Amino acid sequence: MISSLPDTATVAFGVATAAYQIEGATSEDGRGPSIWDTFTARPGTVRDGSDGSVACDSYHRYAEDLDLVARLGAGWYRFSIAWPRIMPEGTGRVEPRGLDYYDRLVDAALARGLAPTATLYHWDLPQALEDRDGWLNRDTAEAFADYAGVVHDRLGDRVRVWATHNEPWCAAYLGYAAGVHAPGRREGGAGHRAAHHLLLGHGLAATRLHDAGVDDVGIVLNLAPYWPEDPDDEALVAATDGIDAVRNRVWLGPLVDGRYDDGLLAVAPELADPALVRDGDLALVRGSADWVGINYYTPFRTAAPGSAERHPEQDAYPGTAPVSFVVREPRTDIGWEVDASGLEQLLVDTHRRTGLPLMVTENGAAYPDTVLDAEGTIDDQDRIDYLRDHIAATRRAREAGADVRAYVVWTLLDNFEWAEGYTKTFGIVHVDPRDQTRTPKASFHWLAAHISDPGVGSTVSP
Ligand code: FCB
């Protein structure tokens, strides 16, 4: 086995994007509709009523965008592939123009010295599959593996590092329990059923890729630390443990041990249903990941119910006892507490738990960037501080023994931020919605100045 992951000597540096958030061109070149097209068309689902039909128009401007990544000196470009561009009906017919697009993108990345890292599922399920019950239907997991195989057949000679899912917690629980993400279903415990099928899809796709000779198949998780405000409050500690199970252990248990643990089953009895979790499912998932991606933004502090803010997404933890969430200052524009120690803890704990190489596959911050002067300079010092502190936390985690190979910033461009529409900007490059002009912010220049050894394997130091 020859790994193409960044080596252990340094922290490789990259930037991440996702198809629906930047591409636009949603009805071009035979792309089929996705659940995000349907969801955003429904009134009241997105804060500013917007959608991804134009987004950053990166479908047409990808070369300019990759020029920016190269100018930054990054070595890794993490992007996602839109399933409905490849298989507009979700299964069966393959759309060659969709494959052609990613073929061009990969070549353009390589031509600039960037290692392309592909994520197969960043939430844009073909609507045709949702019409057959989406991730609540076991067939979707099989369809995902077929799609993974089709994409690999075309790109596998050049893309060596693959991720199956991005944040399956969001796809399952925000999508099918809380209903705040597509497909917008509020069906409680259905979130657990979706989670199982997402894991199964990961396992089937990973098997497909491994059989085709890929050595580096990962899964990208938004694991999160949960900190009870009062560690002596037994009821709170127990409720927090249930939340931790639904957010973190639902993925790590199957991946590492091939089982759902008892604490999880206590809040998610759905996962004990043999009609859902069939013989062999968890054995297939166990050991299927060669690396784990961690997307980290914030820690979560829990408190006794009624004592603080109700978490807006509490419905996304079906079966758990209610808690309140305490969000301390400082917060970013999206309301997430800034605390880099959560990242350090998560990396150390996840490495200990999995023994696998880790990559920070997303980390970044939303701040309301205003265009300051005639040159359009954007002085996002708050974002620079955030990135610097989290890069330092990544280094501390490595010093404590966590095998962290890469630090990947979310995100290159101000883009379509899901249910927040265009109101929350995470980019290190400003995008003018009127004419799509890209303007690097101060954070872009700061990162560029702190990245050493340009090219693949480039590293970053605080
Ligand atoms: C993550 C998503 C990513 C982006 C950031 C802010 O949950 O993976 O697409 O929206 O949050």
Short mmCIF file of C-alpha atoms and ligand atoms in Angstrom, two decimals:
data_model
loop_
_atom_site.label_atom_id
_atom_site.label_comp_id
_atom_site.label_asym_id
_atom_site.label_seq_id
_atom_site.Cartn_x
_atom_site.Cartn_y
_atom_site.Cartn_z
CA MET A 1 0.00 0.00 0.00
CA ILE A 2 1.44 3.34 -1.05
CA SER A 3 -0.24 6.24 0.65
CA SER A 4 -0.63 9.54 -1.17
CA LEU A 5 -1.56 11.41 1.99
CA PRO A 6 0.68 14.30 2.96
CA ASP A 7 3.67 12.88 4.83
CA THR A 8 4.02 12.99 8.58
CA ALA A 9 6.90 15.46 8.70
CA THR A 10 4.88 18.62 8.20
CA VAL A 11 1.32 19.93 8.15
CA ALA A 12 0.26 20.27 4.53
CA PHE A 13 -1.84 23.30 3.80
CA GLY A 14 -4.93 23.44 1.65
CA VAL A 15 -8.23 25.15 0.97
CA ALA A 16 -11.67 23.59 0.64
CA THR A 17 -14.80 24.29 -1.38
CA ALA A 18 -18.04 22.43 -2.09
CA ALA A 19 -19.86 22.05 -5.40
CA TYR A 20 -23.30 23.43 -4.57
CA GLN A 21 -21.83 26.36 -2.66
CA ILE A 22 -19.66 27.69 -5.49
CA GLU A 23 -20.43 26.18 -8.89
CA GLY A 24 -23.77 27.69 -9.93
CA ALA A 25 -24.76 26.47 -13.43
CA THR A 26 -27.32 24.19 -11.83
CA SER A 27 -29.16 23.55 -15.08
CA GLU A 28 -26.18 23.37 -17.35
CA ASP A 29 -24.60 20.45 -19.21
CA GLY A 30 -27.29 17.99 -18.27
CA ARG A 31 -27.07 18.35 -14.48
CA GLY A 32 -30.14 16.91 -12.80
CA PRO A 33 -31.88 18.63 -9.88
CA SER A 34 -30.56 18.04 -6.38
CA ILE A 35 -32.33 18.18 -3.04
CA TRP A 36 -30.77 21.60 -2.48
CA ASP A 37 -32.45 22.98 -5.62
CA THR A 38 -35.78 21.72 -4.35
CA PHE A 39 -35.23 22.83 -0.76
CA THR A 40 -34.09 26.36 -1.63
CA ALA A 41 -37.13 26.82 -3.88
CA ARG A 42 -39.38 26.35 -0.87
CA PRO A 43 -40.15 29.70 0.82
CA GLY A 44 -38.67 30.23 4.27
CA THR A 45 -35.90 27.65 4.06
CA VAL A 46 -32.97 29.99 3.40
CA ARG A 47 -32.40 33.16 5.41
CA ASP A 48 -32.17 35.49 2.41
CA GLY A 49 -34.37 33.44 0.09
CA SER A 50 -31.38 32.71 -2.13
CA ASP A 51 -30.11 29.53 -3.78
CA GLY A 52 -27.02 28.11 -5.46
CA SER A 53 -28.13 28.58 -9.06
CA VAL A 54 -25.41 31.17 -9.70
CA ALA A 55 -23.35 31.07 -6.49
CA CYS A 56 -19.74 32.01 -7.38
CA ASP A 57 -20.13 30.80 -10.97
CA SER A 58 -17.10 28.64 -10.36
CA TYR A 59 -18.39 26.17 -12.96
CA HIS A 60 -17.17 28.71 -15.50
CA ARG A 61 -14.48 30.44 -13.42
CA TYR A 62 -12.70 27.42 -11.97
CA ALA A 63 -9.41 28.30 -13.68
CA GLU A 64 -9.39 31.75 -12.08
CA ASP A 65 -10.25 30.16 -8.72
CA LEU A 66 -7.43 27.64 -9.00
CA ASP A 67 -5.07 30.48 -9.90
CA LEU A 68 -5.97 31.99 -6.53
CA VAL A 69 -5.28 28.71 -4.73
CA ALA A 70 -1.90 28.50 -6.44
CA ARG A 71 -1.15 32.16 -5.64
CA LEU A 72 -1.85 31.37 -2.02
CA GLY A 73 0.86 28.74 -2.12
CA ALA A 74 -1.47 25.96 -0.95
CA GLY A 75 -0.56 22.39 -1.84
CA TRP A 76 -4.00 20.79 -1.50
CA TYR A 77 -7.30 21.66 -3.08
CA ARG A 78 -10.29 19.95 -1.50
CA PHE A 79 -13.38 20.11 -3.72
CA SER A 80 -16.60 18.14 -4.01
CA ILE A 81 -18.25 16.43 -6.92
CA ALA A 82 -21.93 17.04 -7.63
CA TRP A 83 -23.61 13.65 -7.96
CA PRO A 84 -26.46 15.11 -10.08
CA ARG A 85 -23.93 16.32 -12.66
CA ILE A 86 -22.59 12.78 -13.04
CA MET A 87 -25.84 10.81 -12.74
CA PRO A 88 -28.76 13.21 -13.21
CA GLU A 89 -31.30 10.58 -12.12
CA GLY A 90 -29.10 9.34 -9.28
CA THR A 91 -28.64 5.89 -10.83
CA GLY A 92 -28.12 4.48 -14.29
CA ARG A 93 -27.41 6.99 -17.03
CA VAL A 94 -24.08 8.79 -16.78
CA GLU A 95 -23.81 12.35 -18.08
CA PRO A 96 -20.44 12.66 -19.84
CA ARG A 97 -20.44 16.47 -19.70
CA GLY A 98 -20.51 16.30 -15.90
CA LEU A 99 -17.49 14.01 -15.85
CA ASP A 100 -15.78 16.25 -18.40
CA TYR A 101 -16.11 19.22 -16.06
CA TYR A 102 -14.35 17.50 -13.16
CA ASP A 103 -11.79 16.09 -15.56
CA ARG A 104 -10.90 19.65 -16.60
CA LEU A 105 -10.91 20.80 -12.97
CA VAL A 106 -8.53 18.05 -11.88
CA ASP A 107 -6.16 18.71 -14.76
CA ALA A 108 -6.23 22.42 -14.02
CA ALA A 109 -5.38 21.75 -10.36
CA LEU A 110 -2.51 19.44 -11.26
CA ALA A 111 -1.18 21.92 -13.81
CA ARG A 112 -0.87 24.43 -10.96
CA GLY A 113 0.97 22.00 -8.70
CA LEU A 114 -2.08 21.34 -6.50
CA ALA A 115 -3.02 17.89 -5.18
CA PRO A 116 -6.77 17.50 -5.84
CA THR A 117 -8.70 15.83 -3.03
CA ALA A 118 -12.24 14.86 -4.00
CA THR A 119 -15.24 14.59 -1.70
CA LEU A 120 -17.96 12.49 -3.30
CA TYR A 121 -20.91 13.69 -1.26
CA HIS A 122 -21.21 17.22 0.05
CA TRP A 123 -25.00 17.08 0.48
CA ASP A 124 -26.30 17.49 -3.06
CA LEU A 125 -28.30 14.27 -3.40
CA PRO A 126 -30.01 13.84 -6.78
CA GLN A 127 -33.67 14.77 -6.26
CA ALA A 128 -34.69 11.59 -8.11
CA LEU A 129 -33.28 9.58 -5.18
CA GLU A 130 -35.04 11.72 -2.60
CA ASP A 131 -38.25 11.03 -4.52
CA ARG A 132 -37.63 7.41 -3.53
CA ASP A 133 -37.05 8.37 0.15
CA GLY A 134 -33.43 9.52 -0.12
CA TRP A 135 -31.15 8.39 2.68
CA LEU A 136 -34.05 6.59 4.36
CA ASN A 137 -33.92 4.08 1.53
CA ARG A 138 -31.18 1.47 1.66
CA ASP A 139 -30.93 1.54 -2.13
CA THR A 140 -29.43 5.04 -1.90
CA ALA A 141 -26.34 3.55 -0.26
CA GLU A 142 -25.94 1.13 -3.17
CA ALA A 143 -26.50 3.94 -5.66
CA PHE A 144 -23.80 5.98 -3.92
CA ALA A 145 -21.27 3.18 -4.35
CA ASP A 146 -22.12 2.92 -8.06
CA TYR A 147 -21.66 6.66 -8.46
CA ALA A 148 -18.33 6.50 -6.60
CA GLY A 149 -17.18 3.81 -9.00
CA VAL A 150 -18.16 5.88 -12.05
CA VAL A 151 -16.30 8.94 -10.78
CA HIS A 152 -13.25 6.92 -9.85
CA ASP A 153 -13.13 5.27 -13.29
CA ARG A 154 -12.71 8.71 -14.80
CA LEU A 155 -10.57 10.58 -12.24
CA GLY A 156 -8.80 7.82 -10.32
CA ASP A 157 -5.65 8.01 -12.42
CA ARG A 158 -5.08 11.53 -11.09
CA VAL A 159 -7.04 11.86 -7.84
CA ARG A 160 -5.39 9.69 -5.20
CA VAL A 161 -6.99 10.93 -1.97
CA TRP A 162 -10.75 10.49 -1.70
CA ALA A 163 -13.38 11.32 0.88
CA THR A 164 -16.76 9.63 0.71
CA HIS A 165 -19.05 11.89 2.76
CA ASN A 166 -18.73 15.39 4.11
CA GLU A 167 -20.33 15.76 7.54
CA PRO A 168 -22.86 12.94 7.31
CA TRP A 169 -24.22 14.18 10.65
CA CYS A 170 -25.61 17.24 8.87
CA ALA A 171 -26.97 15.20 5.98
CA ALA A 172 -28.74 12.81 8.36
CA TYR A 173 -29.83 14.92 11.28
CA LEU A 174 -30.18 18.44 9.87
CA GLY A 175 -31.77 16.92 6.78
CA TYR A 176 -34.14 14.29 8.22
CA ALA A 177 -34.59 15.17 11.93
CA ALA A 178 -34.34 18.96 12.35
CA GLY A 179 -35.33 19.76 8.78
CA VAL A 180 -33.14 22.86 8.56
CA HIS A 181 -31.12 21.46 5.66
CA ALA A 182 -32.32 19.67 2.53
CA PRO A 183 -34.47 17.65 2.16
CA GLY A 184 -36.07 19.54 5.07
CA ARG A 185 -37.77 16.61 6.76
CA ARG A 186 -38.58 16.83 10.49
CA GLU A 187 -38.95 13.17 11.30
CA GLY A 188 -37.05 12.70 14.55
CA GLY A 189 -35.63 9.21 14.75
CA ALA A 190 -35.54 9.02 10.94
CA GLY A 191 -32.26 10.89 11.38
CA HIS A 192 -30.75 7.73 12.86
CA ARG A 193 -31.97 5.66 9.93
CA ALA A 194 -30.46 8.13 7.49
CA ALA A 195 -27.20 8.01 9.47
CA HIS A 196 -27.02 4.24 9.12
CA HIS A 197 -27.59 4.37 5.38
CA LEU A 198 -24.96 7.10 5.01
CA LEU A 199 -22.48 4.90 6.88
CA LEU A 200 -23.43 1.93 4.76
CA GLY A 201 -22.98 4.05 1.63
CA HIS A 202 -19.55 5.06 2.90
CA GLY A 203 -18.64 1.41 3.51
CA LEU A 204 -19.85 0.26 0.10
CA ALA A 205 -18.13 3.13 -1.71
CA ALA A 206 -14.90 2.63 0.26
CA THR A 207 -14.91 -1.04 -0.71
CA ARG A 208 -15.45 -0.08 -4.35
CA LEU A 209 -12.55 2.39 -4.28
CA HIS A 210 -10.24 0.05 -2.41
CA ASP A 211 -10.98 -2.72 -4.91
CA ALA A 212 -10.06 -0.27 -7.66
CA GLY A 213 -6.67 0.31 -6.03
CA VAL A 214 -7.22 3.47 -3.97
CA ASP A 215 -5.14 3.51 -0.79
CA ASP A 216 -6.48 6.68 0.81
CA VAL A 217 -10.22 6.62 1.32
CA GLY A 218 -11.42 8.84 4.13
CA ILE A 219 -14.60 10.22 5.61
CA VAL A 220 -15.01 13.83 6.72
CA LEU A 221 -16.81 14.27 10.04
CA ASN A 222 -17.89 17.32 11.99
CA LEU A 223 -17.00 15.77 15.30
CA ALA A 224 -17.42 18.19 18.17
CA PRO A 225 -16.39 18.47 21.78
CA TYR A 226 -19.30 18.77 24.26
CA TRP A 227 -18.46 20.36 27.57
CA PRO A 228 -21.02 20.22 30.42
CA GLU A 229 -20.92 23.50 32.33
CA ASP A 230 -21.40 21.68 35.62
CA PRO A 231 -19.50 18.37 35.60
CA ASP A 232 -21.12 17.44 38.94
CA ASP A 233 -24.64 17.64 37.53
CA GLU A 234 -25.27 13.96 36.81
CA ALA A 235 -28.40 14.52 34.74
CA LEU A 236 -26.57 17.05 32.60
CA VAL A 237 -23.57 14.78 32.15
CA ALA A 238 -25.87 11.92 31.11
CA ALA A 239 -27.78 14.12 28.64
CA THR A 240 -24.51 15.41 27.21
CA ASP A 241 -23.29 11.87 26.78
CA GLY A 242 -26.38 11.12 24.67
CA ILE A 243 -25.70 14.17 22.52
CA ASP A 244 -22.07 13.15 22.11
CA ALA A 245 -23.28 9.70 21.01
CA VAL A 246 -25.51 11.14 18.28
CA ARG A 247 -22.93 13.60 17.03
CA ASN A 248 -19.67 11.67 17.39
CA ARG A 249 -19.95 8.03 18.39
CA VAL A 250 -22.56 7.15 15.78
CA TRP A 251 -19.71 7.39 13.23
CA LEU A 252 -16.65 6.40 15.23
CA GLY A 253 -18.21 3.29 16.79
CA PRO A 254 -18.93 1.55 13.46
CA LEU A 255 -15.71 2.80 11.85
CA VAL A 256 -13.46 1.63 14.66
CA ASP A 257 -15.31 -1.15 16.50
CA GLY A 258 -17.92 -2.24 13.98
CA ARG A 259 -20.74 -1.50 16.44
CA TYR A 260 -23.10 1.09 17.83
CA ASP A 261 -22.39 1.43 21.55
CA ASP A 262 -24.98 0.87 24.27
CA GLY A 263 -25.16 4.55 25.24
CA LEU A 264 -26.01 5.41 21.66
CA LEU A 265 -28.58 2.62 21.36
CA ALA A 266 -30.27 3.94 24.50
CA VAL A 267 -31.10 7.22 22.73
CA ALA A 268 -31.32 5.74 19.23
CA PRO A 269 -33.29 2.47 19.46
CA GLU A 270 -33.76 2.66 15.68
CA LEU A 271 -30.13 1.54 15.37
CA ALA A 272 -30.98 -1.76 17.09
CA ASP A 273 -33.55 -2.63 14.42
CA PRO A 274 -32.24 -5.66 12.50
CA ALA A 275 -34.31 -4.69 9.47
CA LEU A 276 -32.27 -1.46 9.31
CA VAL A 277 -28.88 -2.65 10.52
CA ARG A 278 -28.50 -5.90 8.62
CA ASP A 279 -25.96 -8.62 9.17
CA GLY A 280 -22.64 -7.57 7.77
CA ASP A 281 -23.38 -3.83 7.55
CA LEU A 282 -21.23 -2.80 10.49
CA ALA A 283 -18.49 -5.29 9.65
CA LEU A 284 -18.27 -3.63 6.24
CA VAL A 285 -17.89 -0.18 7.82
CA ARG A 286 -15.31 -1.28 10.38
CA GLY A 287 -11.81 -0.44 9.19
CA SER A 288 -13.14 1.08 5.94
CA ALA A 289 -11.49 4.48 6.44
CA ASP A 290 -7.78 5.02 5.85
CA TRP A 291 -7.95 8.53 7.24
CA VAL A 292 -10.44 10.76 9.00
CA GLY A 293 -11.16 14.36 8.10
CA ILE A 294 -12.22 16.66 10.89
CA ASN A 295 -14.22 19.81 10.26
CA TYR A 296 -14.03 22.00 13.32
CA TYR A 297 -15.52 25.41 14.03
CA THR A 298 -16.62 25.55 17.66
CA PRO A 299 -17.02 23.59 20.88
CA PHE A 300 -20.44 23.13 22.54
CA ARG A 301 -21.10 23.88 26.21
CA THR A 302 -24.17 22.24 27.68
CA ALA A 303 -26.18 23.37 30.71
CA ALA A 304 -29.32 22.27 32.52
CA PRO A 305 -32.45 22.71 30.40
CA GLY A 306 -33.96 26.17 30.58
CA SER A 307 -30.85 27.75 32.03
CA ALA A 308 -29.42 29.19 28.84
CA GLU A 309 -30.05 29.34 25.11
CA ARG A 310 -31.96 26.56 23.48
CA HIS A 311 -29.79 25.22 20.73
CA PRO A 312 -31.40 26.08 17.40
CA GLU A 313 -30.58 22.61 16.17
CA GLN A 314 -31.58 20.62 19.23
CA ASP A 315 -34.09 18.66 17.18
CA ALA A 316 -31.04 17.29 15.40
CA TYR A 317 -30.25 15.03 18.37
CA PRO A 318 -33.38 12.84 18.36
CA GLY A 319 -33.96 10.74 21.44
CA THR A 320 -31.65 12.77 23.69
CA ALA A 321 -32.71 14.51 26.88
CA PRO A 322 -33.08 18.28 26.55
CA VAL A 323 -30.20 20.56 27.51
CA SER A 324 -29.44 24.23 27.03
CA PHE A 325 -26.40 25.49 25.21
CA VAL A 326 -24.15 28.20 26.54
CA VAL A 327 -22.30 30.18 23.91
CA ARG A 328 -19.51 32.32 25.29
CA GLU A 329 -17.80 35.28 23.71
CA PRO A 330 -16.06 35.80 21.41
CA ARG A 331 -18.40 34.58 18.71
CA THR A 332 -18.15 34.73 14.96
CA ASP A 333 -20.83 36.32 12.80
CA ILE A 334 -22.73 33.03 12.61
CA GLY A 335 -22.90 32.95 16.43
CA TRP A 336 -20.33 30.21 17.00
CA GLU A 337 -18.03 30.54 20.00
CA VAL A 338 -14.34 30.82 19.19
CA ASP A 339 -12.18 28.41 21.19
CA ALA A 340 -9.24 26.76 19.48
CA SER A 341 -8.59 24.42 22.39
CA GLY A 342 -11.61 22.41 21.21
CA LEU A 343 -9.76 21.59 18.01
CA GLU A 344 -6.65 20.49 19.87
CA GLN A 345 -8.68 18.23 22.15
CA LEU A 346 -10.65 16.76 19.25
CA LEU A 347 -7.53 15.93 17.26
CA VAL A 348 -5.78 14.28 20.19
CA ASP A 349 -8.89 12.31 21.20
CA THR A 350 -9.78 11.24 17.66
CA HIS A 351 -6.29 10.05 16.93
CA ARG A 352 -6.26 8.09 20.17
CA ARG A 353 -9.67 6.61 19.37
CA THR A 354 -9.02 5.70 15.72
CA GLY A 355 -5.24 5.40 15.38
CA LEU A 356 -5.71 6.83 11.89
CA PRO A 357 -4.04 9.74 10.11
CA LEU A 358 -6.17 12.85 10.47
CA MET A 359 -6.65 15.92 8.34
CA VAL A 360 -8.30 19.12 9.46
CA THR A 361 -10.48 19.22 6.36
CA GLU A 362 -12.32 22.43 7.30
CA ASN A 363 -11.67 25.26 9.69
CA GLY A 364 -12.52 28.90 9.30
CA ALA A 365 -14.76 31.72 10.43
CA ALA A 366 -17.65 33.89 9.23
CA TYR A 367 -17.16 37.60 9.69
CA PRO A 368 -19.06 40.45 8.08
CA ASP A 369 -16.42 41.75 5.69
CA THR A 370 -16.87 45.22 4.39
CA VAL A 371 -14.97 46.55 1.42
CA LEU A 372 -12.81 49.23 2.96
CA ASP A 373 -11.07 51.42 0.45
CA ALA A 374 -10.90 52.25 -3.24
CA GLU A 375 -8.59 49.29 -3.88
CA GLY A 376 -11.18 47.09 -2.24
CA THR A 377 -8.90 46.06 0.61
CA ILE A 378 -10.69 43.95 3.19
CA ASP A 379 -9.00 43.96 6.55
CA ASP A 380 -10.35 40.78 8.16
CA GLN A 381 -8.01 40.76 11.15
CA ASP A 382 -10.62 38.79 13.13
CA ARG A 383 -10.36 35.94 10.61
CA ILE A 384 -6.55 36.09 10.69
CA ASP A 385 -6.66 35.76 14.48
CA TYR A 386 -9.04 32.83 14.22
CA LEU A 387 -6.90 31.00 11.66
CA ARG A 388 -3.65 31.70 13.50
CA ASP A 389 -5.03 30.34 16.77
CA HIS A 390 -6.43 27.20 15.14
CA ILE A 391 -3.25 26.49 13.18
CA ALA A 392 -1.37 26.79 16.48
CA ALA A 393 -3.86 24.37 18.08
CA THR A 394 -3.23 21.92 15.24
CA ARG A 395 0.49 22.10 15.93
CA ARG A 396 -0.05 21.53 19.64
CA ALA A 397 -2.15 18.46 18.87
CA ARG A 398 0.71 17.09 16.76
CA GLU A 399 3.15 17.74 19.56
CA ALA A 400 0.81 15.79 21.83
CA GLY A 401 1.03 12.83 19.46
CA ALA A 402 -1.93 13.28 17.10
CA ASP A 403 -1.04 12.23 13.55
CA VAL A 404 -2.42 15.31 11.77
CA ARG A 405 -1.29 15.56 8.17
CA ALA A 406 -3.07 18.62 6.84
CA TYR A 407 -4.80 21.84 7.74
CA VAL A 408 -7.40 22.92 5.20
CA VAL A 409 -9.11 26.30 5.41
CA TRP A 410 -12.82 26.74 4.91
CA THR A 411 -13.07 28.42 2.47
CA LEU A 412 -11.64 29.96 -0.65
CA LEU A 413 -14.61 32.13 -1.66
CA ASP A 414 -17.54 33.87 -0.02
CA ASN A 415 -20.27 31.50 -1.16
CA PHE A 416 -23.76 30.05 -0.66
CA GLU A 417 -23.73 29.14 3.02
CA TRP A 418 -26.65 26.66 2.99
CA ALA A 419 -29.59 27.81 5.15
CA GLU A 420 -27.79 31.14 5.76
CA GLY A 421 -27.74 31.92 2.04
CA TYR A 422 -25.18 34.61 1.20
CA THR A 423 -25.50 36.33 4.58
CA LYS A 424 -22.52 34.61 6.23
CA THR A 425 -19.14 34.95 4.61
CA PHE A 426 -16.35 32.47 5.34
CA GLY A 427 -14.12 33.22 2.33
CA ILE A 428 -10.51 34.35 2.35
CA VAL A 429 -11.49 35.85 -1.00
CA HIS A 430 -14.40 38.27 -1.29
CA VAL A 431 -16.79 37.68 -4.18
CA ASP A 432 -18.82 40.61 -5.48
CA PRO A 433 -22.28 39.18 -6.19
CA ARG A 434 -22.89 41.81 -8.87
CA ASP A 435 -20.07 40.91 -11.20
CA GLN A 436 -18.30 37.96 -9.54
CA THR A 437 -15.09 39.92 -9.03
CA ARG A 438 -12.78 38.06 -6.67
CA THR A 439 -10.79 40.15 -4.17
CA PRO A 440 -8.36 38.45 -1.82
CA LYS A 441 -8.84 39.61 1.78
CA ALA A 442 -6.07 40.39 4.27
CA SER A 443 -6.42 36.80 5.56
CA PHE A 444 -5.49 35.50 2.09
CA HIS A 445 -2.34 37.64 2.08
CA TRP A 446 -1.53 36.64 5.65
CA LEU A 447 -1.85 32.94 4.82
CA ALA A 448 0.22 33.37 1.67
CA ALA A 449 2.98 35.00 3.70
CA HIS A 450 2.96 32.19 6.26
CA ILE A 451 2.96 29.23 3.94
CA SER A 452 6.38 27.81 3.24
CA ASP A 453 7.54 25.39 0.55
CA PRO A 454 4.98 26.17 -2.16
CA GLY A 455 3.71 23.24 -4.15
CA VAL A 456 2.43 19.89 -3.01
CA GLY A 457 3.41 19.36 0.58
CA SER A 458 3.44 23.07 1.33
CA THR A 459 3.23 23.73 5.03
CA VAL A 460 1.89 26.48 7.16
CA SER A 461 3.20 27.94 10.38
CA PRO A 462 1.52 30.44 12.67
C1 FCB B 1 -19.61 22.96 7.27
C2 FCB B 1 -19.85 22.56 5.83
C3 FCB B 1 -19.37 23.57 4.85
C4 FCB B 1 -19.62 24.98 5.31
C5 FCB B 1 -19.09 25.19 6.71
C6 FCB B 1 -19.25 26.60 7.24
O1 FCB B 1 -20.60 22.38 8.06
O2 FCB B 1 -19.22 21.34 5.55
O3 FCB B 1 -19.99 23.30 3.62
O4 FCB B 1 -20.93 25.31 5.19
O5 FCB B 1 -19.70 24.30 7.58
#
